[in-house]
PDB file of C-alpha atoms in Angstrom:
ATOM      1  CA  UNK A   1     -15.753 -14.035  23.577  1.00 38.00           C
ATOM      2  CA  UNK A   2     -16.416 -11.473  20.846  1.00 49.00           C
ATOM      3  CA  UNK A   3     -17.151 -12.570  17.280  1.00 63.00           C
ATOM      4  CA  UNK A   4     -14.298 -12.613  14.782  1.00 84.00           C
ATOM      5  CA  UNK A   5     -13.857  -9.542  12.644  1.00 88.00           C
ATOM      6  CA  UNK A   6     -14.393 -10.542   9.004  1.00 93.00           C
ATOM      7  CA  UNK A   7     -13.904  -7.187   7.241  1.00 94.00           C
ATOM      8  CA  UNK A   8     -10.844  -4.998   6.745  1.00 95.00           C
ATOM      9  CA  UNK A   9     -10.614  -1.484   5.324  1.00 96.00           C
ATOM     10  CA  UNK A  10      -7.369  -0.592   3.565  1.00 95.00           C
ATOM     11  CA  UNK A  11      -6.907   3.126   2.845  1.00 94.00           C
ATOM     12  CA  UNK A  12      -4.902   3.362  -0.397  1.00 90.00           C
ATOM     13  CA  UNK A  13      -5.994   6.665  -1.907  1.00 87.00           C
ATOM     14  CA  UNK A  14      -3.118   8.840  -0.744  1.00 82.00           C
ATOM     15  CA  UNK A  15      -1.092  10.829  -3.224  1.00 80.00           C
ATOM     16  CA  UNK A  16       2.208   9.212  -2.286  1.00 77.00           C
ATOM     17  CA  UNK A  17       4.088  12.502  -2.127  1.00 80.00           C
ATOM     18  CA  UNK A  18       6.581  11.193   0.445  1.00 82.00           C
ATOM     19  CA  UNK A  19       7.811   8.659  -2.101  1.00 79.00           C
ATOM     20  CA  UNK A  20       8.123  10.858  -5.177  1.00 80.00           C
ATOM     21  CA  UNK A  21       9.372  10.456  -7.879  1.00 84.00           C
ATOM     22  CA  UNK A  22       8.676   6.684  -7.736  1.00 79.00           C
ATOM     23  CA  UNK A  23       4.973   7.285  -7.125  1.00 80.00           C
ATOM     24  CA  UNK A  24       4.571   9.371 -10.275  1.00 82.00           C
ATOM     25  CA  UNK A  25       4.004   6.132 -12.185  1.00 85.00           C
ATOM     26  CA  UNK A  26       3.345   3.439  -9.574  1.00 87.00           C
ATOM     27  CA  UNK A  27       1.043   3.805  -6.557  1.00 89.00           C
ATOM     28  CA  UNK A  28       3.062   3.477  -3.353  1.00 87.00           C
ATOM     29  CA  UNK A  29       0.832   0.577  -2.285  1.00 88.00           C
ATOM     30  CA  UNK A  30       2.075  -1.402  -5.296  1.00 89.00           C
ATOM     31  CA  UNK A  31       5.761  -0.788  -4.649  1.00 85.00           C
ATOM     32  CA  UNK A  32       7.398  -4.124  -3.833  1.00 86.00           C
ATOM     33  CA  UNK A  33       8.684  -5.305  -0.523  1.00 85.00           C
ATOM     34  CA  UNK A  34      11.080  -7.989  -1.702  1.00 85.00           C
ATOM     35  CA  UNK A  35       9.038  -9.559  -4.515  1.00 82.00           C
ATOM     36  CA  UNK A  36       5.444  -8.663  -3.590  1.00 84.00           C
ATOM     37  CA  UNK A  37       3.619  -5.331  -3.522  1.00 89.00           C
ATOM     38  CA  UNK A  38       2.894  -3.942  -0.069  1.00 89.00           C
ATOM     39  CA  UNK A  39      -0.841  -4.022  -0.791  1.00 91.00           C
ATOM     40  CA  UNK A  40      -0.770  -7.729  -1.597  1.00 90.00           C
ATOM     41  CA  UNK A  41       1.094  -8.423   1.641  1.00 90.00           C
ATOM     42  CA  UNK A  42      -1.614  -6.535   3.571  1.00 91.00           C
ATOM     43  CA  UNK A  43      -4.468  -8.391   1.844  1.00 91.00           C
ATOM     44  CA  UNK A  44      -2.721 -11.724   2.447  1.00 89.00           C
ATOM     45  CA  UNK A  45      -2.186 -10.816   6.112  1.00 90.00           C
ATOM     46  CA  UNK A  46      -5.868  -9.946   6.446  1.00 91.00           C
ATOM     47  CA  UNK A  47      -6.864 -13.282   4.918  1.00 90.00           C
ATOM     48  CA  UNK A  48      -4.511 -15.092   7.274  1.00 88.00           C
ATOM     49  CA  UNK A  49      -6.259 -13.380  10.203  1.00 88.00           C
ATOM     50  CA  UNK A  50      -9.652 -14.688   9.067  1.00 90.00           C
ATOM     51  CA  UNK A  51     -10.821 -11.629   7.154  1.00 93.00           C
ATOM     52  CA  UNK A  52     -13.206 -12.576   4.354  1.00 92.00           C
ATOM     53  CA  UNK A  53     -13.891  -9.127   2.865  1.00 95.00           C
ATOM     54  CA  UNK A  54     -11.274  -6.466   2.161  1.00 95.00           C
ATOM     55  CA  UNK A  55     -12.479  -2.990   1.230  1.00 97.00           C
ATOM     56  CA  UNK A  56      -9.752  -1.004  -0.511  1.00 96.00           C
ATOM     57  CA  UNK A  57     -10.284   2.752  -0.494  1.00 96.00           C
ATOM     58  CA  UNK A  58      -8.512   4.065  -3.542  1.00 94.00           C
ATOM     59  CA  UNK A  59      -8.470   7.051  -5.844  1.00 92.00           C
ATOM     60  CA  UNK A  60      -9.685   7.262  -9.421  1.00 90.00           C
ATOM     61  CA  UNK A  61      -6.098   8.380 -10.181  1.00 88.00           C
ATOM     62  CA  UNK A  62      -4.838   4.902  -9.209  1.00 90.00           C
ATOM     63  CA  UNK A  63      -6.479   2.458 -11.637  1.00 92.00           C
ATOM     64  CA  UNK A  64      -3.454   0.179 -11.263  1.00 91.00           C
ATOM     65  CA  UNK A  65      -4.659  -0.895  -7.809  1.00 92.00           C
ATOM     66  CA  UNK A  66      -7.920  -2.334  -9.096  1.00 93.00           C
ATOM     67  CA  UNK A  67      -6.139  -3.754 -12.148  1.00 92.00           C
ATOM     68  CA  UNK A  68      -3.618  -5.521  -9.913  1.00 90.00           C
ATOM     69  CA  UNK A  69      -6.357  -7.560  -8.236  1.00 90.00           C
ATOM     70  CA  UNK A  70      -8.330  -8.284 -11.441  1.00 89.00           C
ATOM     71  CA  UNK A  71      -8.163 -11.911 -12.553  1.00 88.00           C
ATOM     72  CA  UNK A  72      -5.534 -12.543 -15.203  1.00 89.00           C
ATOM     73  CA  UNK A  73      -5.433 -16.161 -16.360  1.00 89.00           C
ATOM     74  CA  UNK A  74      -2.475 -15.325 -18.635  1.00 92.00           C
ATOM     75  CA  UNK A  75      -0.381 -14.058 -15.710  1.00 90.00           C
ATOM     76  CA  UNK A  76      -1.391 -17.111 -13.689  1.00 90.00           C
ATOM     77  CA  UNK A  77      -0.235 -19.416 -16.522  1.00 92.00           C
ATOM     78  CA  UNK A  78       3.086 -17.567 -16.797  1.00 94.00           C
ATOM     79  CA  UNK A  79       3.680 -17.940 -13.070  1.00 92.00           C
ATOM     80  CA  UNK A  80       2.899 -21.644 -13.250  1.00 93.00           C
ATOM     81  CA  UNK A  81       5.327 -22.114 -16.174  1.00 94.00           C
ATOM     82  CA  UNK A  82       7.982 -20.351 -14.084  1.00 94.00           C
ATOM     83  CA  UNK A  83       7.449 -22.833 -11.272  1.00 93.00           C
ATOM     84  CA  UNK A  84       5.624 -20.270  -9.118  1.00 91.00           C
ATOM     85  CA  UNK A  85       2.321 -22.143  -8.844  1.00 91.00           C
ATOM     86  CA  UNK A  86       1.890 -21.082  -5.213  1.00 88.00           C
ATOM     87  CA  UNK A  87       1.853 -17.422  -6.187  1.00 86.00           C
ATOM     88  CA  UNK A  88      -0.568 -18.126  -9.044  1.00 88.00           C
ATOM     89  CA  UNK A  89      -2.879 -19.838  -6.574  1.00 87.00           C
ATOM     90  CA  UNK A  90      -2.670 -16.879  -4.174  1.00 82.00           C
ATOM     91  CA  UNK A  91      -3.716 -14.543  -6.985  1.00 84.00           C
ATOM     92  CA  UNK A  92      -6.685 -16.764  -7.843  1.00 86.00           C
ATOM     93  CA  UNK A  93      -7.983 -16.357  -4.280  1.00 84.00           C
ATOM     94  CA  UNK A  94      -8.707 -12.654  -4.789  1.00 81.00           C
ATOM     95  CA  UNK A  95     -12.373 -12.351  -5.647  1.00 75.00           C
ATOM     96  CA  UNK A  96     -13.175 -15.960  -4.730  1.00 79.00           C
ATOM     97  CA  UNK A  97     -11.856 -16.916  -1.270  1.00 82.00           C
ATOM     98  CA  UNK A  98     -11.216 -13.283  -0.394  1.00 87.00           C
ATOM     99  CA  UNK A  99     -13.913 -10.821  -1.417  1.00 92.00           C
ATOM    100  CA  UNK A 100     -12.477  -7.510  -2.560  1.00 94.00           C
ATOM    101  CA  UNK A 101     -14.422  -4.269  -2.868  1.00 95.00           C
ATOM    102  CA  UNK A 102     -13.129  -0.940  -4.087  1.00 96.00           C
ATOM    103  CA  UNK A 103     -14.468   2.455  -3.095  1.00 96.00           C
ATOM    104  CA  UNK A 104     -13.118   5.834  -4.133  1.00 95.00           C
ATOM    105  CA  UNK A 105     -12.017   8.757  -2.040  1.00 94.00           C
ATOM    106  CA  UNK A 106     -12.544  11.639  -4.458  1.00 88.00           C
ATOM    107  CA  UNK A 107     -10.664  14.237  -2.398  1.00 87.00           C
ATOM    108  CA  UNK A 108      -7.534  13.721  -0.264  1.00 83.00           C
ATOM    109  CA  UNK A 109      -9.090  14.676   3.075  1.00 88.00           C
ATOM    110  CA  UNK A 110      -7.090  12.384   5.349  1.00 88.00           C
ATOM    111  CA  UNK A 111      -7.168   8.945   6.903  1.00 91.00           C
ATOM    112  CA  UNK A 112     -10.424   9.378   8.822  1.00 93.00           C
ATOM    113  CA  UNK A 113     -12.219  10.506   5.690  1.00 94.00           C
ATOM    114  CA  UNK A 114     -10.767   7.577   3.721  1.00 94.00           C
ATOM    115  CA  UNK A 115     -12.069   5.105   6.299  1.00 95.00           C
ATOM    116  CA  UNK A 116     -15.469   6.850   6.290  1.00 95.00           C
ATOM    117  CA  UNK A 117     -15.641   6.384   2.499  1.00 95.00           C
ATOM    118  CA  UNK A 118     -15.984   2.644   3.151  1.00 96.00           C
ATOM    119  CA  UNK A 119     -19.015   3.057   5.434  1.00 95.00           C
ATOM    120  CA  UNK A 120     -21.646   2.062   2.863  1.00 94.00           C
ATOM    121  CA  UNK A 121     -19.793  -1.153   2.012  1.00 94.00           C
ATOM    122  CA  UNK A 122     -18.863  -2.069   5.605  1.00 94.00           C
ATOM    123  CA  UNK A 123     -22.228  -1.236   7.138  1.00 92.00           C
ATOM    124  CA  UNK A 124     -22.569  -1.869  10.872  1.00 92.00           C
ATOM    125  CA  UNK A 125     -19.979  -4.653  10.975  1.00 90.00           C
ATOM    126  CA  UNK A 126     -16.814  -4.299  13.062  1.00 93.00           C
ATOM    127  CA  UNK A 127     -13.702  -3.980  10.897  1.00 94.00           C
ATOM    128  CA  UNK A 128      -9.937  -3.735  10.937  1.00 92.00           C
ATOM    129  CA  UNK A 129      -8.093  -0.760   9.418  1.00 94.00           C
ATOM    130  CA  UNK A 130      -4.873  -1.895   7.748  1.00 92.00           C
ATOM    131  CA  UNK A 131      -2.307   0.586   6.436  1.00 88.00           C
ATOM    132  CA  UNK A 132      -0.168  -0.671   3.540  1.00 78.00           C
ATOM    133  CA  UNK A 133       2.425   2.073   3.956  1.00 71.00           C
ATOM    134  CA  UNK A 134       3.115   1.332   7.626  1.00 65.00           C
ATOM    135  CA  UNK A 135       5.031  -1.945   7.621  1.00 63.00           C
ATOM    136  CA  UNK A 136       6.785  -2.931  10.854  1.00 59.00           C
TER     137      UNK A 136
END
């Protein structure tokens, strides 16, 4: 039996042109599916599959992606006051139970290039590629 894959690469640097004008202000990966952003659903799915390290390949033009996963005790307290303690706990996992790394794709040169941008962080480990704009 092969060892479990513990790393996932999530390409999220695309320009989002298929979803304009919504993506002028919000990265497509942060657009909600029901109440949660697509990117959070992907990271949660990875964690549920035993992934311990998620490498998100993003663009310097999308600071909201890194900001979304930054700890925010104030947001966590608000969620708890709203009776959404489970969601607050899920957010706390990012950076502790689930290691997140961010790398930048400086030029939009396609999916293969985006995945290759994660090479230094992934190393020689096997990894999943998860696409947050392909939900089925």
